[in-house]
């Protein structure tokens, strides 16, 4: 370690973002104080936790507190804590880099952000915490000493791209952040942050719930007198207060404290379990997904307290992974303080809390779905993909999860629907739930597979997210009704009796006659397309189109095959079934030609063209464009009589 002053550059992205933070991120400049107090509170939490196993870290008589001290010339404000402090390396790592918690991808996005607004919404999610000091100060000095170490470190910066670091001294462990304040400028939101009343009201507004005393120290009124100490916050943990005494703003301040999000949460819920074990929880659903939520190791978790003492800052075992977007705290009355992080997953307390909390959260989400549609839609937009993972992994809560799922549907092009609402709209006679998977609404909306279903007035769900295909494997039914793909199996919507015969005998006879009628054509077409098609049969799902392609019930859909081949490279194409519409003039005409002369070249070309049209109609690519094109040229030529 070197004793001399070392000048270091901020990481490139940090320097650039600092500038944005200072000039555009927050309109409310006073929140810098909330951020500094929040950091101090975390540092005290950490020290308290560490001292459980190493009592020597806290010398006798040392209070756990946060002090605010002001100076007049120059005008300064210091936020001082007796927390865990930082070593020189910690200070370089923590105060020289922004967005430490983000994944590489998220950080790259940040760097690429074009406008201040883009960047603001991204950095908000990482938390800019400490850097917000530069909104109100033109120079910031941090003197910090790590608990258990003898030397202190001094960090100083003007927020202009570089900082200096040197050895220093400090009586106790902890951190002092001193802001050399900019001149007060009411229009720019910079108040006189040395005024006691100002600081008192900011603390009340943003940091009242902090678990440690926030002490305002004022110089003695008369010479030789003692400085005056006043505790500014009530310190009551917010989750122990009844809902009626806490304002939404207070809940949101607390949310920001624990998550470092800069936006309010979308909703919050408080739960209490009484009885053999007592737990309390206060959880929040953020209004936006953090940029790392869908990457490999997102920075999430619930704060776990044992009788008001923080034991784990980000406990990821209290909720299943698919609910990782939920933030908040759990306070358990009978949790051992020294609970081991390694054994967490096997700890009986944790298992019980997890079960309880998972059910509570899922029930709250269901409540939100039924009672607050707009908020639910927002929640779904941000976190729906995470919840879908649950459908394939949490079988204990399968029904609860399934009822949370939302899909696009033929019912309303502007709003998503739940399975429950779908079922409620099912007309008399509809037995199954129909869906179609695909890459976009426009790709599936006009698919020929839907013709008969739509004609019946049945609704079809569009599953447009790649994870839907995965999820559907675990969801054969909902509410006793089967989920059926419109592009799989031999779909037949006619009513059947107990033996599977059609209720309408005339229909049964008509179809038997049709099958006989078409038998030789079907074989003829099959022979011509045998390289691409495994079977040709008559369709019950077509109305307007001459043909479509389907797979068997248990087979992978064409869309899934496409996704897989995109992910893994060439997946060998499996042959599908070509269904022909016996009522369509193209198919009727083809049968006549074929019966008149089975080796008529028009039959060959028609088979190629019909197969190609079926691919185009469902939004797929033509298997052999050259062959298709040549057949089209000949067909057009013939129809022009040339
Ligand atoms: P965040 O709090 O979102 O991580 P900050 O920029 O506010 O971001 O702080 C960066 C890091 O610096 C913190 O995570 C913490 O490790 C360290 N730090 C900041 N303030 C303190 C403090 N008062 N005591 C100890 N460590 C601190």
Coordinates of C-alpha atoms in Angstrom, one line a residue, residues 28-609:
X28 CA -35.1 16.5 -6.9
X29 CA -31.6 17.2 -5.9
X30 CA -32.2 16.6 -2.2
X31 CA -32.3 12.8 -2.8
X32 CA -28.5 12.8 -2.5
X33 CA -29.0 12.7 1.2
X34 CA -31.2 9.7 1.0
X35 CA -28.6 7.9 -1.0
X36 CA -25.8 8.7 1.4
X37 CA -27.8 7.7 4.4
X38 CA -28.9 4.6 2.7
X39 CA -25.2 3.6 2.1
X40 CA -24.4 4.4 5.7
X41 CA -27.3 2.2 6.9
X42 CA -26.1 -0.6 4.7
X43 CA -22.6 -0.2 6.1
X44 CA -24.0 -0.4 9.7
X45 CA -26.0 -3.4 8.8
X46 CA -22.9 -5.1 7.5
X47 CA -20.9 -4.3 10.6
X48 CA -23.6 -5.5 12.9
X49 CA -23.8 -8.8 11.0
X50 CA -20.0 -9.3 10.9
X51 CA -19.7 -8.5 14.6
X52 CA -22.0 -11.4 15.4
X53 CA -19.1 -13.7 14.6
X54 CA -16.2 -11.3 15.4
X55 CA -17.2 -9.1 18.4
X56 CA -13.8 -7.3 18.3
X57 CA -14.9 -5.4 15.2
X58 CA -17.0 -3.1 17.4
X59 CA -15.0 -1.6 20.3
X60 CA -16.9 -1.2 23.6
X61 CA -19.0 1.9 23.7
X62 CA -19.1 2.4 19.9
X63 CA -22.6 3.4 18.9
X64 CA -24.3 2.3 15.6
X65 CA -25.3 5.6 14.2
X66 CA -25.4 8.1 11.3
X67 CA -24.4 11.7 12.1
X68 CA -25.0 14.8 10.0
X69 CA -22.6 17.7 10.6
X70 CA -22.4 21.0 8.9
X71 CA -19.8 23.6 8.4
X72 CA -20.2 27.2 7.3
X73 CA -17.0 28.4 5.6
X74 CA -16.6 26.7 3.3
X75 CA -20.2 25.4 3.4
X76 CA -20.0 21.7 4.0
X77 CA -22.3 18.8 4.9
X78 CA -20.8 15.6 6.3
X79 CA -22.6 12.3 6.6
X80 CA -20.7 10.2 9.1
X81 CA -21.3 6.6 10.0
X82 CA -19.8 4.0 12.3
X83 CA -20.3 1.2 9.9
X84 CA -18.1 -1.4 8.2
X85 CA -16.0 1.2 6.3
X86 CA -13.8 0.6 3.3
X87 CA -10.2 -0.5 2.7
X88 CA -8.2 1.4 0.0
X89 CA -9.0 -1.4 -2.5
X90 CA -12.7 -1.2 -1.6
X91 CA -12.8 2.5 -2.1
X92 CA -11.2 2.2 -5.6
X93 CA -13.5 -0.6 -6.6
X94 CA -16.7 0.9 -5.1
X95 CA -16.3 4.6 -5.7
X96 CA -14.4 4.5 -9.0
X97 CA -16.9 2.4 -11.0
X98 CA -20.6 2.9 -11.6
X99 CA -23.0 0.0 -12.3
X100 CA -20.9 -2.6 -10.6
X101 CA -23.8 -4.8 -10.2
X102 CA -24.9 -4.8 -13.9
X103 CA -24.0 -7.6 -16.2
X104 CA -21.6 -6.9 -19.1
X105 CA -24.5 -6.7 -21.5
X106 CA -26.4 -4.3 -19.4
X107 CA -23.3 -2.1 -19.0
X108 CA -22.8 -2.1 -22.7
X109 CA -26.3 -1.0 -23.3
X110 CA -25.6 1.8 -20.8
X111 CA -22.6 2.9 -22.7
X112 CA -24.5 2.9 -26.0
X113 CA -27.4 4.9 -24.6
X114 CA -27.9 7.9 -26.9
X115 CA -30.0 10.3 -24.9
X116 CA -29.8 11.4 -21.3
X117 CA -33.2 9.9 -20.8
X118 CA -32.2 6.5 -22.0
X119 CA -29.2 6.5 -19.8
X120 CA -31.2 7.8 -16.9
X121 CA -33.7 5.0 -17.0
X122 CA -30.9 2.5 -17.2
X123 CA -28.6 3.9 -14.5
X124 CA -31.6 4.3 -12.3
X125 CA -31.8 0.6 -12.2
X126 CA -28.2 0.2 -11.1
X127 CA -28.5 3.0 -8.5
X128 CA -26.2 5.9 -8.8
X129 CA -26.2 6.3 -5.0
X130 CA -23.0 7.9 -4.0
X131 CA -22.5 9.8 -7.2
X132 CA -25.7 11.8 -6.7
X133 CA -23.6 13.9 -4.2
X134 CA -22.1 15.7 -7.2
X135 CA -25.4 17.2 -8.0
X136 CA -25.1 19.5 -5.0
X137 CA -21.4 19.5 -4.3
X138 CA -18.4 20.5 -6.4
X139 CA -16.0 18.5 -4.3
X140 CA -16.6 15.3 -2.3
X141 CA -14.1 13.9 0.2
X142 CA -14.5 10.5 1.7
X143 CA -12.5 9.4 4.7
X144 CA -13.1 5.8 5.5
X145 CA -11.6 3.0 7.7
X146 CA -12.6 -0.6 7.4
X147 CA -13.5 -2.3 10.7
X148 CA -10.6 -4.4 11.8
X149 CA -8.0 -2.3 10.0
X150 CA -5.8 0.4 11.5
X151 CA -5.3 2.8 8.6
X152 CA -7.9 4.9 6.9
X153 CA -8.2 6.0 3.3
X154 CA -9.0 9.4 1.9
X155 CA -10.8 9.6 -1.5
X156 CA -11.5 12.9 -3.1
X157 CA -13.0 14.0 -6.4
X158 CA -14.5 16.9 -8.2
X159 CA -16.6 14.6 -10.2
X160 CA -14.7 15.5 -13.3
X161 CA -13.2 12.2 -14.5
X162 CA -10.5 11.6 -11.9
X163 CA -10.2 11.1 -8.2
X164 CA -7.3 11.0 -5.8
X165 CA -6.7 8.5 -3.1
X166 CA -4.3 8.6 -0.2
X167 CA -3.8 7.2 3.3
X168 CA -5.5 9.0 6.1
X169 CA -6.6 8.7 9.7
X170 CA -9.9 8.1 11.4
X171 CA -10.7 7.4 15.1
X172 CA -13.1 4.6 14.6
X173 CA -14.1 2.3 11.8
X174 CA -16.7 3.8 9.5
X175 CA -17.1 6.4 6.8
X176 CA -17.3 10.2 6.6
X177 CA -18.5 11.7 3.4
X178 CA -18.0 15.4 3.2
X179 CA -19.7 17.5 0.5
X180 CA -18.3 20.9 -0.4
X181 CA -21.6 22.4 -1.3
X182 CA -22.5 24.4 -4.4
X183 CA -24.1 27.7 -3.8
X184 CA -27.8 27.4 -3.0
X185 CA -29.8 28.0 -6.1
X186 CA -33.5 27.5 -5.4
X187 CA -34.4 27.4 -9.2
X188 CA -31.9 24.6 -9.8
X189 CA -33.2 22.7 -6.8
X190 CA -30.1 23.3 -4.7
X191 CA -31.2 24.4 -1.3
X192 CA -29.2 25.4 1.7
X193 CA -28.2 22.0 2.8
X194 CA -26.5 23.3 5.9
X195 CA -29.8 24.5 7.4
X196 CA -31.0 22.3 10.2
X197 CA -34.7 22.6 9.3
X198 CA -33.9 21.7 5.7
X199 CA -32.0 18.6 6.7
X200 CA -34.6 17.6 9.2
X201 CA -37.4 17.8 6.7
X202 CA -35.4 15.8 4.1
X203 CA -34.7 13.1 6.5
X204 CA -38.3 12.9 7.5
X205 CA -39.4 12.7 3.9
X206 CA -36.9 10.2 2.6
X207 CA -35.2 8.3 5.4
X208 CA -37.5 8.1 8.4
X209 CA -37.6 4.3 8.5
X210 CA -33.8 3.9 8.7
X211 CA -33.1 1.4 11.5
X212 CA -30.3 3.5 13.0
X213 CA -30.5 6.9 14.6
X214 CA -29.7 9.7 12.2
X215 CA -28.3 12.3 14.5
X216 CA -28.0 16.0 13.7
X217 CA -25.1 17.5 15.5
X218 CA -25.3 21.3 15.9
X219 CA -22.5 23.5 17.3
X220 CA -23.0 24.5 20.9
X221 CA -25.2 27.6 21.2
X222 CA -22.9 29.2 23.8
X223 CA -19.1 29.1 24.0
X224 CA -17.8 26.1 25.9
X225 CA -21.1 24.3 25.8
X226 CA -21.8 20.9 24.4
X227 CA -22.8 20.4 20.8
X228 CA -26.5 19.6 20.6
X229 CA -27.5 16.2 19.3
X230 CA -31.0 15.5 17.9
X231 CA -32.3 12.3 16.5
X232 CA -34.2 13.1 13.3
X233 CA -35.9 9.8 12.4
X234 CA -38.4 7.6 14.3
X235 CA -36.5 4.4 13.4
X236 CA -39.4 2.1 13.5
X237 CA -39.0 -0.6 10.9
X238 CA -41.6 0.1 8.3
X239 CA -42.8 -3.5 8.0
X240 CA -43.7 -3.5 11.7
X241 CA -46.0 -0.5 11.3
X242 CA -49.6 -1.0 10.3
X243 CA -50.5 -0.3 6.8
X244 CA -52.8 2.5 7.7
X245 CA -50.0 4.5 9.4
X246 CA -47.6 4.3 6.4
X247 CA -48.0 6.5 3.4
X248 CA -47.4 5.3 -0.2
X249 CA -44.5 7.7 -0.3
X250 CA -42.9 6.1 2.8
X251 CA -43.2 2.7 1.3
X252 CA -41.6 3.9 -1.9
X253 CA -38.7 5.6 0.0
X254 CA -38.1 2.3 1.7
X255 CA -38.3 0.5 -1.6
X256 CA -35.7 2.8 -3.1
X257 CA -33.5 2.3 0.0
X258 CA -33.4 -1.4 -0.4
X259 CA -33.3 -1.7 -4.2
X260 CA -31.5 1.5 -5.3
X261 CA -34.2 1.9 -7.9
X262 CA -34.9 5.5 -8.7
X263 CA -38.5 4.9 -9.7
X264 CA -41.4 4.1 -7.4
X265 CA -42.5 0.4 -7.2
X266 CA -45.5 -0.7 -9.1
X267 CA -47.2 -2.2 -6.1
X268 CA -46.3 -3.3 -2.5
X269 CA -47.8 -5.9 -0.2
X270 CA -47.4 -6.5 3.5
X271 CA -47.9 -10.0 4.9
X272 CA -47.9 -11.4 8.4
X273 CA -47.9 -15.0 9.5
X274 CA -48.8 -15.7 13.1
X275 CA -48.8 -18.9 15.0
X276 CA -46.1 -21.4 15.5
X277 CA -43.7 -19.3 13.5
X278 CA -44.0 -15.6 13.1
X279 CA -42.9 -13.9 9.9
X280 CA -43.5 -10.5 8.5
X281 CA -42.8 -9.5 5.0
X282 CA -43.0 -6.3 3.0
X283 CA -42.6 -6.9 -0.7
X284 CA -42.5 -4.8 -3.8
X285 CA -43.0 -5.4 -7.5
X286 CA -40.8 -2.9 -9.3
X287 CA -42.3 -0.9 -12.2
X288 CA -39.5 -1.9 -14.6
X289 CA -37.4 -5.0 -15.0
X290 CA -33.8 -4.4 -14.1
X291 CA -31.6 -4.8 -17.2
X292 CA -30.0 -8.0 -15.8
X293 CA -33.2 -9.8 -14.9
X294 CA -33.1 -12.1 -17.8
X295 CA -29.4 -12.7 -17.8
X296 CA -27.6 -15.5 -16.0
X297 CA -27.1 -14.2 -12.5
X298 CA -29.3 -11.2 -11.8
X299 CA -28.6 -9.1 -8.8
X300 CA -31.8 -9.8 -6.8
X301 CA -33.0 -11.2 -3.5
X302 CA -35.0 -10.4 -0.5
X303 CA -33.5 -8.9 2.7
X304 CA -33.7 -11.3 5.5
X305 CA -34.0 -10.0 9.1
X306 CA -34.1 -12.0 12.3
X307 CA -36.0 -9.9 14.8
X308 CA -35.1 -6.6 13.1
X309 CA -31.4 -7.5 12.7
X310 CA -30.3 -7.9 9.1
X311 CA -28.9 -11.4 8.5
X312 CA -28.7 -11.6 4.7
X313 CA -28.9 -8.6 2.4
X314 CA -29.9 -10.5 -0.8
X315 CA -31.3 -13.8 0.1
X316 CA -32.2 -15.7 -3.1
X317 CA -33.7 -18.7 -1.3
X318 CA -36.8 -17.0 -0.1
X319 CA -38.6 -17.1 -3.4
X320 CA -38.3 -19.4 -6.4
X321 CA -36.2 -18.1 -9.3
X322 CA -39.1 -17.2 -11.4
X323 CA -40.2 -14.7 -8.8
X324 CA -36.8 -13.1 -8.7
X325 CA -38.1 -9.7 -9.7
X326 CA -39.9 -9.4 -6.4
X327 CA -38.0 -7.3 -3.9
X328 CA -38.5 -6.6 -0.2
X329 CA -37.9 -7.8 3.3
X330 CA -38.7 -10.7 5.5
X331 CA -38.4 -10.5 9.2
X332 CA -38.6 -13.8 11.0
X333 CA -38.9 -14.1 14.8
X334 CA -37.3 -17.4 15.3
X335 CA -34.5 -17.4 12.9
X336 CA -31.0 -18.0 14.3
X337 CA -28.8 -14.9 13.8
X338 CA -25.9 -17.0 12.7
X339 CA -27.8 -18.8 10.0
X340 CA -25.2 -20.2 7.5
X341 CA -25.4 -19.0 4.0
X342 CA -24.2 -22.3 2.6
X343 CA -26.9 -24.2 4.4
X344 CA -29.7 -21.9 3.6
X345 CA -31.4 -24.0 1.0
X346 CA -31.6 -26.9 3.5
X347 CA -32.7 -24.8 6.5
X348 CA -36.2 -25.7 7.6
X349 CA -37.0 -22.1 8.5
X350 CA -36.1 -20.9 5.1
X351 CA -38.0 -23.7 3.4
X352 CA -41.1 -22.7 5.4
X353 CA -40.8 -19.0 4.8
X354 CA -40.3 -19.7 1.1
X355 CA -43.4 -21.8 0.9
X356 CA -45.4 -19.1 2.7
X357 CA -44.0 -16.2 0.8
X358 CA -44.4 -17.8 -2.6
X359 CA -48.1 -18.5 -2.0
X360 CA -48.6 -15.0 -0.7
X361 CA -46.9 -13.4 -3.7
X362 CA -48.8 -15.5 -6.2
X363 CA -52.1 -14.7 -4.5
X364 CA -51.3 -11.0 -4.5
X365 CA -50.5 -11.2 -8.2
X366 CA -53.8 -13.0 -8.9
X367 CA -55.5 -10.3 -7.0
X368 CA -53.8 -7.6 -9.0
X369 CA -54.9 -9.4 -12.2
X370 CA -58.6 -9.5 -11.2
X371 CA -58.8 -6.0 -9.6
X372 CA -56.2 -3.8 -11.2
X373 CA -55.9 -4.7 -14.9
X374 CA -53.7 -1.8 -16.0
X375 CA -51.2 -2.4 -13.3
X376 CA -51.3 -6.1 -14.0
X377 CA -50.7 -5.5 -17.7
X378 CA -47.6 -3.4 -16.8
X379 CA -46.4 -6.1 -14.4
X380 CA -46.9 -8.7 -17.1
X381 CA -45.0 -6.7 -19.7
X382 CA -42.0 -6.5 -17.5
X383 CA -42.1 -9.8 -15.6
X384 CA -44.3 -12.1 -17.6
X385 CA -41.4 -14.0 -19.1
X386 CA -40.1 -14.8 -15.6
X387 CA -43.5 -16.0 -14.4
X388 CA -43.7 -18.3 -17.5
X389 CA -40.5 -20.0 -16.3
X390 CA -42.5 -21.0 -13.2
X391 CA -45.1 -22.8 -15.3
X392 CA -42.4 -25.3 -16.3
X393 CA -40.6 -25.5 -12.9
X394 CA -42.9 -25.0 -9.9
X395 CA -45.4 -27.8 -10.1
X396 CA -46.6 -27.2 -6.5
X397 CA -48.1 -23.9 -7.6
X398 CA -49.1 -24.9 -11.1
X399 CA -52.7 -23.7 -11.0
X400 CA -51.8 -20.4 -9.4
X401 CA -49.1 -19.8 -12.0
X402 CA -51.3 -20.9 -14.9
X403 CA -54.0 -18.4 -14.0
X404 CA -51.5 -15.6 -14.1
X405 CA -50.5 -16.2 -17.7
X406 CA -51.5 -13.7 -20.3
X407 CA -51.7 -14.2 -24.1
X408 CA -52.6 -12.4 -27.3
X409 CA -55.9 -13.7 -28.6
X410 CA -58.3 -13.4 -31.5
X411 CA -60.8 -12.0 -29.0
X412 CA -59.2 -8.5 -28.8
X413 CA -56.2 -7.4 -30.8
X414 CA -55.4 -4.6 -28.3
X415 CA -55.4 -6.5 -25.0
X416 CA -54.0 -9.7 -23.6
X417 CA -56.2 -12.3 -22.1
X418 CA -55.9 -14.8 -19.3
X419 CA -56.9 -18.5 -19.6
X420 CA -59.7 -17.9 -17.1
X421 CA -61.2 -15.1 -19.2
X422 CA -60.9 -17.3 -22.3
X423 CA -62.8 -20.1 -20.6
X424 CA -65.4 -17.7 -19.4
X425 CA -66.0 -16.7 -23.0
X426 CA -66.1 -20.2 -24.5
X427 CA -69.4 -20.7 -26.3
X428 CA -71.7 -23.7 -25.7
X429 CA -70.3 -26.7 -27.5
X430 CA -66.6 -25.7 -27.4
X431 CA -64.7 -28.3 -25.5
X432 CA -61.1 -27.3 -25.9
X433 CA -58.9 -24.3 -25.6
X434 CA -57.2 -23.4 -29.0
X435 CA -53.9 -21.8 -29.5
X436 CA -51.4 -21.3 -32.3
X437 CA -47.7 -20.6 -31.8
X438 CA -45.7 -18.3 -34.1
X439 CA -43.2 -15.5 -34.4
X440 CA -45.6 -12.5 -34.5
X441 CA -49.3 -11.8 -34.4
X442 CA -49.3 -11.0 -38.1
X443 CA -47.6 -14.3 -38.9
X444 CA -50.3 -16.4 -37.2
X445 CA -53.4 -14.2 -37.5
X446 CA -54.1 -15.2 -41.1
X447 CA -53.0 -18.7 -40.8
X448 CA -55.3 -21.2 -42.7
X449 CA -55.2 -23.4 -39.6
X450 CA -57.6 -21.1 -37.9
X451 CA -60.3 -21.0 -40.5
X452 CA -62.8 -23.6 -39.2
X453 CA -62.2 -22.6 -35.6
X454 CA -62.9 -19.0 -36.3
X455 CA -65.9 -19.8 -38.4
X456 CA -67.3 -21.6 -35.4
X457 CA -66.8 -18.4 -33.4
X458 CA -64.2 -20.0 -31.2
X459 CA -61.4 -17.9 -29.8
X460 CA -57.7 -18.7 -30.5
X461 CA -54.8 -17.8 -28.3
X462 CA -51.6 -16.6 -30.0
X463 CA -48.5 -17.8 -28.3
X464 CA -45.8 -15.6 -29.7
X465 CA -43.0 -15.8 -27.2
X466 CA -40.4 -18.5 -27.8
X467 CA -40.7 -19.6 -24.2
X468 CA -44.4 -20.4 -24.8
X469 CA -43.5 -23.5 -26.7
X470 CA -41.4 -24.7 -23.8
X471 CA -44.1 -23.8 -21.3
X472 CA -46.9 -25.6 -23.3
X473 CA -45.2 -28.9 -22.8
X474 CA -46.1 -28.6 -19.1
X475 CA -49.6 -27.3 -19.6
X476 CA -51.7 -30.0 -21.2
X477 CA -54.9 -28.5 -19.8
X478 CA -56.5 -25.7 -17.9
X479 CA -59.6 -25.9 -15.8
X480 CA -60.3 -29.4 -17.2
X481 CA -60.0 -28.3 -20.8
X482 CA -57.3 -29.4 -23.1
X483 CA -55.0 -26.9 -24.7
X484 CA -55.0 -27.8 -28.4
X485 CA -52.8 -26.4 -31.1
X486 CA -54.7 -25.3 -34.2
X487 CA -51.8 -26.7 -36.2
X488 CA -51.6 -30.1 -34.7
X489 CA -53.5 -33.4 -35.0
X490 CA -56.6 -34.1 -37.0
X491 CA -58.7 -31.2 -35.8
X492 CA -62.4 -31.8 -36.1
X493 CA -64.9 -29.5 -34.5
X494 CA -68.1 -31.4 -35.2
X495 CA -70.0 -32.7 -32.1
X496 CA -69.4 -36.4 -31.4
X497 CA -71.3 -39.0 -29.4
X498 CA -69.9 -41.2 -26.8
X499 CA -68.5 -43.6 -29.3
X500 CA -66.7 -40.8 -31.2
X501 CA -69.2 -40.8 -34.1
X502 CA -70.5 -37.5 -35.4
X503 CA -73.8 -36.5 -33.9
X504 CA -75.0 -35.5 -37.3
X505 CA -75.3 -38.8 -39.3
X506 CA -75.6 -37.0 -42.6
X507 CA -72.2 -35.4 -42.0
X508 CA -70.7 -38.8 -41.2
X509 CA -72.0 -40.3 -44.5
X510 CA -71.0 -37.3 -46.5
X511 CA -67.5 -37.4 -45.2
X512 CA -67.2 -41.2 -45.7
X513 CA -68.2 -40.6 -49.4
X514 CA -65.7 -37.8 -49.7
X515 CA -62.9 -40.0 -48.4
X516 CA -63.7 -42.6 -50.9
X517 CA -64.0 -40.1 -53.7
X518 CA -60.7 -38.5 -52.9
X519 CA -58.7 -41.7 -52.0
X520 CA -56.9 -42.0 -55.3
X521 CA -56.1 -38.3 -55.6
X522 CA -54.6 -38.3 -52.1
X523 CA -52.3 -41.2 -53.0
X524 CA -51.4 -39.4 -56.2
X525 CA -50.4 -36.2 -54.5
X526 CA -48.6 -38.1 -51.8
X527 CA -46.5 -39.9 -54.4
X528 CA -45.5 -36.6 -56.0
X529 CA -44.6 -34.9 -52.7
X530 CA -43.2 -37.9 -50.9
X531 CA -39.9 -36.1 -50.3
X532 CA -41.5 -33.4 -48.3
X533 CA -44.8 -34.8 -47.0
X534 CA -45.5 -37.8 -44.9
X535 CA -49.2 -38.0 -45.5
X536 CA -51.9 -36.3 -47.5
X537 CA -55.4 -36.3 -46.0
X538 CA -58.7 -34.3 -46.2
X539 CA -59.0 -31.4 -43.8
X540 CA -61.7 -30.4 -41.3
X541 CA -60.0 -27.2 -40.3
X542 CA -60.0 -25.3 -43.7
X543 CA -62.7 -23.1 -45.0
X544 CA -61.2 -20.6 -47.5
X545 CA -57.8 -22.1 -48.2
X546 CA -57.1 -25.1 -50.4
X547 CA -54.4 -26.6 -48.2
X548 CA -52.4 -26.4 -45.0
X549 CA -49.6 -28.3 -43.2
X550 CA -50.0 -29.9 -39.8
X551 CA -48.1 -32.1 -37.5
X552 CA -49.3 -34.9 -35.2
X553 CA -50.5 -34.0 -31.7
X554 CA -47.3 -35.2 -30.0
X555 CA -44.9 -33.7 -32.5
X556 CA -42.9 -30.5 -32.4
X557 CA -44.6 -27.5 -34.1
X558 CA -43.1 -26.0 -37.3
X559 CA -42.4 -22.8 -35.3
X560 CA -40.5 -24.8 -32.6
X561 CA -38.5 -26.5 -35.3
X562 CA -37.6 -23.1 -36.7
X563 CA -36.6 -21.8 -33.2
X564 CA -34.4 -24.8 -32.7
X565 CA -32.7 -24.6 -36.0
X566 CA -32.0 -20.9 -35.3
X567 CA -30.5 -21.8 -32.0
X568 CA -28.6 -24.9 -32.9
X569 CA -28.0 -24.7 -36.6
X570 CA -29.5 -27.1 -39.1
X571 CA -32.1 -29.3 -37.5
X572 CA -33.2 -31.9 -40.1
X573 CA -36.7 -30.9 -41.3
X574 CA -39.3 -33.4 -40.4
X575 CA -42.1 -34.2 -42.9
X576 CA -45.5 -32.9 -42.1
X577 CA -49.0 -33.8 -43.1
X578 CA -50.6 -32.0 -46.0
X579 CA -54.3 -31.4 -45.5
X580 CA -56.5 -30.7 -48.5
X581 CA -59.8 -28.9 -48.4
X582 CA -62.3 -31.1 -50.4
X583 CA -64.6 -28.2 -50.9
X584 CA -62.1 -25.8 -52.5
X585 CA -62.4 -25.4 -56.3
X586 CA -58.6 -25.9 -56.7
X587 CA -58.8 -29.3 -55.0
X588 CA -62.1 -30.2 -56.7
X589 CA -60.5 -29.3 -60.1
X590 CA -57.4 -31.2 -59.4
X591 CA -59.4 -34.3 -58.6
X592 CA -61.2 -34.1 -61.9
X593 CA -57.9 -33.7 -63.9
X594 CA -56.3 -36.5 -62.0
X595 CA -59.3 -38.8 -62.6
X596 CA -59.3 -37.9 -66.3
X597 CA -55.6 -38.5 -66.7
X598 CA -53.4 -39.5 -63.8
X599 CA -50.2 -38.6 -65.6
X600 CA -51.4 -35.1 -66.7
X601 CA -48.4 -32.7 -66.1
X602 CA -50.9 -30.2 -64.7
X603 CA -51.3 -32.6 -61.7
X604 CA -47.6 -32.5 -61.0
X605 CA -47.4 -28.8 -61.1
X606 CA -50.5 -28.3 -59.1
X607 CA -49.1 -30.6 -56.3
X608 CA -46.0 -28.5 -56.2
X609 CA -47.9 -25.2 -56.2

